[in-house]
Coordinates of C-alpha atoms in Angstrom, one line a residue:
M1 CA 120.0 103.2 110.9
G2 CA 118.3 101.9 107.9
K3 CA 118.6 103.4 104.4
L4 CA 114.9 103.9 104.3
D5 CA 114.2 104.9 107.8
G6 CA 110.8 106.8 108.1
K7 CA 109.9 106.2 104.5
V8 CA 106.9 105.1 102.7
A9 CA 107.2 102.8 99.7
V10 CA 104.7 101.1 97.4
I11 CA 105.7 98.0 95.5
T12 CA 103.3 96.6 93.1
G13 CA 103.0 93.0 92.4
A14 CA 104.9 92.1 95.4
T15 CA 103.5 88.7 96.5
S16 CA 106.5 86.6 95.1
G17 CA 110.0 86.6 93.7
M18 CA 111.8 90.0 93.3
A19 CA 109.5 92.6 94.5
L20 CA 108.4 90.4 97.6
A21 CA 112.3 90.1 98.5
G22 CA 112.4 93.9 98.0
A23 CA 109.5 94.6 100.3
K24 CA 111.1 92.4 102.9
L25 CA 114.4 94.2 102.6
F26 CA 112.6 97.7 102.5
V27 CA 111.1 97.0 105.7
D28 CA 114.4 95.8 107.3
E29 CA 115.9 99.1 106.2
G30 CA 113.1 101.1 108.2
A31 CA 110.3 101.7 105.5
H32 CA 106.7 101.1 105.8
V33 CA 105.7 99.2 102.6
F34 CA 102.4 98.9 100.7
I35 CA 102.3 96.0 98.5
T36 CA 99.8 94.7 95.9
G37 CA 98.8 91.5 94.3
R38 CA 95.8 90.1 92.4
R39 CA 95.3 86.8 94.5
K40 CA 94.0 87.5 98.0
D41 CA 95.6 84.3 99.5
A42 CA 99.0 85.2 97.9
L43 CA 98.9 88.7 99.1
E44 CA 97.9 87.5 102.8
E45 CA 100.7 85.0 102.5
A46 CA 103.1 87.8 101.4
V47 CA 102.0 90.1 104.2
E48 CA 102.7 87.2 106.9
Q49 CA 106.1 86.7 105.5
I50 CA 107.0 90.1 105.7
G51 CA 105.6 90.4 109.2
R52 CA 105.8 94.0 110.2
N53 CA 105.3 97.7 108.8
V54 CA 103.5 96.5 105.8
T55 CA 99.8 97.1 104.3
G56 CA 98.5 94.6 101.7
V57 CA 96.1 96.1 99.1
Q58 CA 94.5 93.5 96.8
G59 CA 94.2 94.7 93.3
D60 CA 95.4 94.4 89.5
S61 CA 97.8 97.1 88.3
A62 CA 95.9 97.1 84.9
D63 CA 92.6 97.9 86.5
L64 CA 92.4 101.8 87.1
D65 CA 89.8 101.4 89.8
D66 CA 92.2 99.1 91.8
L67 CA 94.9 101.7 91.5
D68 CA 92.7 104.4 92.9
R69 CA 91.9 102.0 95.8
L70 CA 95.7 101.4 96.4
F71 CA 96.7 105.1 96.4
D72 CA 93.3 106.1 98.5
T73 CA 94.7 103.6 101.1
V74 CA 98.1 105.1 101.2
K75 CA 96.6 108.5 101.5
Q76 CA 94.4 107.4 104.4
E77 CA 97.3 105.5 106.3
K78 CA 100.4 107.4 105.6
G79 CA 99.5 110.6 103.5
S80 CA 102.4 110.4 101.1
I81 CA 104.8 108.4 99.1
D82 CA 108.7 108.4 99.2
A83 CA 109.5 105.5 96.7
L84 CA 107.4 103.5 94.2
W85 CA 108.6 100.4 92.4
A86 CA 106.1 99.7 89.6
S87 CA 106.9 96.0 89.6
A88 CA 103.5 94.5 88.5
G89 CA 103.8 92.7 85.1
V90 CA 103.4 89.7 83.0
G91 CA 105.3 87.6 80.7
K92 CA 104.4 85.0 78.2
Q93 CA 106.1 83.7 75.0
N94 CA 104.9 83.0 71.4
K95 CA 106.8 83.3 68.3
L96 CA 105.9 85.6 65.3
G97 CA 103.2 83.9 63.3
E98 CA 101.5 82.5 66.3
I99 CA 101.1 85.7 68.3
T100 CA 97.4 86.4 69.2
E101 CA 95.6 89.7 69.8
E102 CA 95.0 88.4 73.4
D103 CA 98.6 87.9 73.8
F104 CA 99.6 91.4 72.8
H105 CA 96.6 93.0 74.9
D106 CA 97.7 91.2 77.9
A107 CA 101.3 92.3 77.8
F108 CA 100.7 95.9 76.8
W109 CA 97.7 96.3 79.1
L110 CA 99.7 95.6 82.1
N111 CA 103.3 96.2 81.5
A112 CA 102.9 99.4 79.6
R113 CA 99.5 100.8 80.4
G114 CA 99.4 99.5 83.9
T115 CA 102.8 100.9 84.7
L116 CA 102.0 104.3 83.3
F117 CA 99.0 104.8 85.3
T118 CA 100.5 103.5 88.4
V119 CA 103.1 106.3 88.2
Q120 CA 100.5 108.8 87.3
K121 CA 98.0 108.0 90.1
A122 CA 100.8 108.0 92.5
L123 CA 102.2 111.4 91.7
P124 CA 99.7 113.5 93.8
L125 CA 101.0 111.8 97.0
F126 CA 104.7 111.8 96.1
N127 CA 107.0 113.8 98.3
D128 CA 109.5 116.1 96.5
G129 CA 112.8 114.3 96.1
G130 CA 111.3 110.9 95.9
S131 CA 112.3 107.9 93.6
I132 CA 110.3 106.1 91.1
F133 CA 111.5 103.0 89.3
M134 CA 109.9 100.5 87.0
T135 CA 110.7 96.8 86.4
G136 CA 112.1 96.2 82.8
S137 CA 113.5 93.1 81.2
N138 CA 116.8 92.4 79.5
A139 CA 114.3 90.6 77.0
S140 CA 114.0 94.1 75.5
L141 CA 117.8 94.3 75.2
R142 CA 118.5 90.8 73.4
G143 CA 116.8 89.1 70.7
Y144 CA 115.4 86.1 72.7
P145 CA 113.1 84.0 70.2
N146 CA 109.5 83.8 71.1
W147 CA 109.7 86.8 73.5
S148 CA 108.8 89.9 71.1
V149 CA 105.6 90.9 72.6
Y150 CA 107.0 90.7 76.2
A151 CA 110.2 92.5 75.0
G152 CA 108.1 95.1 73.3
S153 CA 106.0 96.0 76.3
K154 CA 109.0 96.3 78.5
A155 CA 111.0 98.4 76.0
V156 CA 108.6 101.4 76.4
L157 CA 109.6 101.8 80.2
P158 CA 113.1 103.4 79.5
A159 CA 111.3 105.8 77.2
Y160 CA 108.8 106.9 79.9
A161 CA 111.7 107.4 82.3
R162 CA 113.5 109.6 80.0
V163 CA 110.6 111.8 79.6
W164 CA 109.2 111.9 83.0
V165 CA 112.7 112.9 84.2
S166 CA 112.3 116.3 82.5
E167 CA 108.6 116.6 83.5
L168 CA 109.3 115.9 87.2
R169 CA 112.7 117.9 87.3
D170 CA 111.1 120.8 89.4
R171 CA 110.2 118.3 92.2
K172 CA 113.4 116.7 92.1
I173 CA 111.8 113.0 91.7
R174 CA 113.9 110.6 90.2
V175 CA 112.6 108.1 87.6
N176 CA 114.6 104.9 86.6
V177 CA 114.3 101.5 85.3
L178 CA 115.5 98.3 87.1
T179 CA 116.1 95.8 84.3
P180 CA 116.6 92.3 85.6
G181 CA 117.9 89.3 83.7
Q182 CA 117.0 85.7 84.3
V183 CA 115.9 85.3 88.0
A184 CA 114.9 82.4 89.5
S185 CA 111.4 83.5 90.6
P186 CA 107.9 81.8 90.5
M187 CA 106.8 83.8 87.2
L188 CA 109.8 82.4 85.4
E189 CA 109.3 78.8 86.7
E190 CA 105.7 78.9 85.3
V191 CA 107.0 79.6 81.7
M192 CA 110.2 77.7 81.6
D193 CA 110.8 74.0 81.3
E194 CA 114.2 72.4 82.4
E195 CA 115.5 72.8 78.7
M196 CA 114.7 76.4 78.4
K197 CA 116.3 77.0 81.8
A198 CA 119.5 75.5 81.0
Q199 CA 119.4 77.6 77.8
F200 CA 119.0 80.6 79.7
E201 CA 121.7 79.9 82.2
S202 CA 124.1 79.0 79.3
V203 CA 124.2 82.7 78.2
I204 CA 124.8 84.2 81.9
P205 CA 128.6 84.4 82.4
R206 CA 128.4 82.7 86.0
R207 CA 125.9 80.0 84.4
E208 CA 123.5 80.6 87.2
M209 CA 120.1 82.3 87.5
G210 CA 119.9 85.4 89.6
R211 CA 118.3 85.3 93.0
P212 CA 115.5 87.6 94.0
E213 CA 117.5 89.0 96.8
E214 CA 120.2 90.2 94.4
I215 CA 117.5 92.1 92.4
A216 CA 116.1 93.6 95.8
S217 CA 119.5 94.9 96.7
A218 CA 119.5 97.0 93.4
A219 CA 115.9 98.1 94.2
L220 CA 117.1 99.3 97.6
F221 CA 119.8 101.3 96.0
L222 CA 117.4 103.1 93.5
A223 CA 114.8 103.6 96.4
S224 CA 117.4 105.0 98.8
D225 CA 119.5 108.4 98.8
D226 CA 122.5 106.3 97.8
S227 CA 121.3 106.7 94.2
S228 CA 120.7 110.6 94.5
Y229 CA 122.6 111.1 91.4
V230 CA 121.0 108.4 89.4
N231 CA 118.2 109.6 87.0
G232 CA 116.7 108.6 83.8
M233 CA 118.7 105.5 83.6
E234 CA 118.3 101.7 83.1
L235 CA 120.0 99.9 85.7
V236 CA 120.7 96.3 84.0
V237 CA 121.1 93.6 86.7
D238 CA 121.6 90.4 84.6
G239 CA 125.0 89.0 85.5
G240 CA 126.6 90.4 82.3
T241 CA 124.2 88.5 80.0
T242 CA 123.7 91.5 77.8
V243 CA 127.3 92.4 77.3
I244 CA 128.7 89.2 75.8

């Protein structure tokens, strides 16, 4: 038996990296998974890679109409949700003194606003006892130069979780934050050159980036009944970077 047998999961921003690895693992563990992505070609490729028990819904998690279309699709095809991984996000570096209004808007519009409305719009479909978790970042726990806007946009997520735990207690819906460290993902590759990658790896105790599959395993823990007594927490999966 799989850890998610018969469950319905929604994972946003799951066309690559950690969330795609998570979608594959969730399906292997028995779930039907709905995934989203902004680019049609990337979404179709991800669906093909997953291979079965998956529905792709093209859309931007910062667009409320797209979120409505996502959850309308879930309602029509499966009727309810057991696990939601709100993973869609964007990261861009810029140092204080050079941050633009656009930089701020892009990060907070998706990472903070989009995540909130993803959760809110999912709630009417949620089964009692389900699991909600959001992708944070250890950038919000350490003072990485040039990442203040991104760090700020992710720092709101644990605050959301703490409040929502109280608001959803009668429905026994758990809310947590999955906070990865440096992971070898396509998004990180886009913003990092070799020098920056070497700097990041130098602060990881094992001197090696995390792998998407390692984050996926932590996501499975949060989505499954294995984490039934974990609620309102930030699970940091960064190889020990933030403790040394």
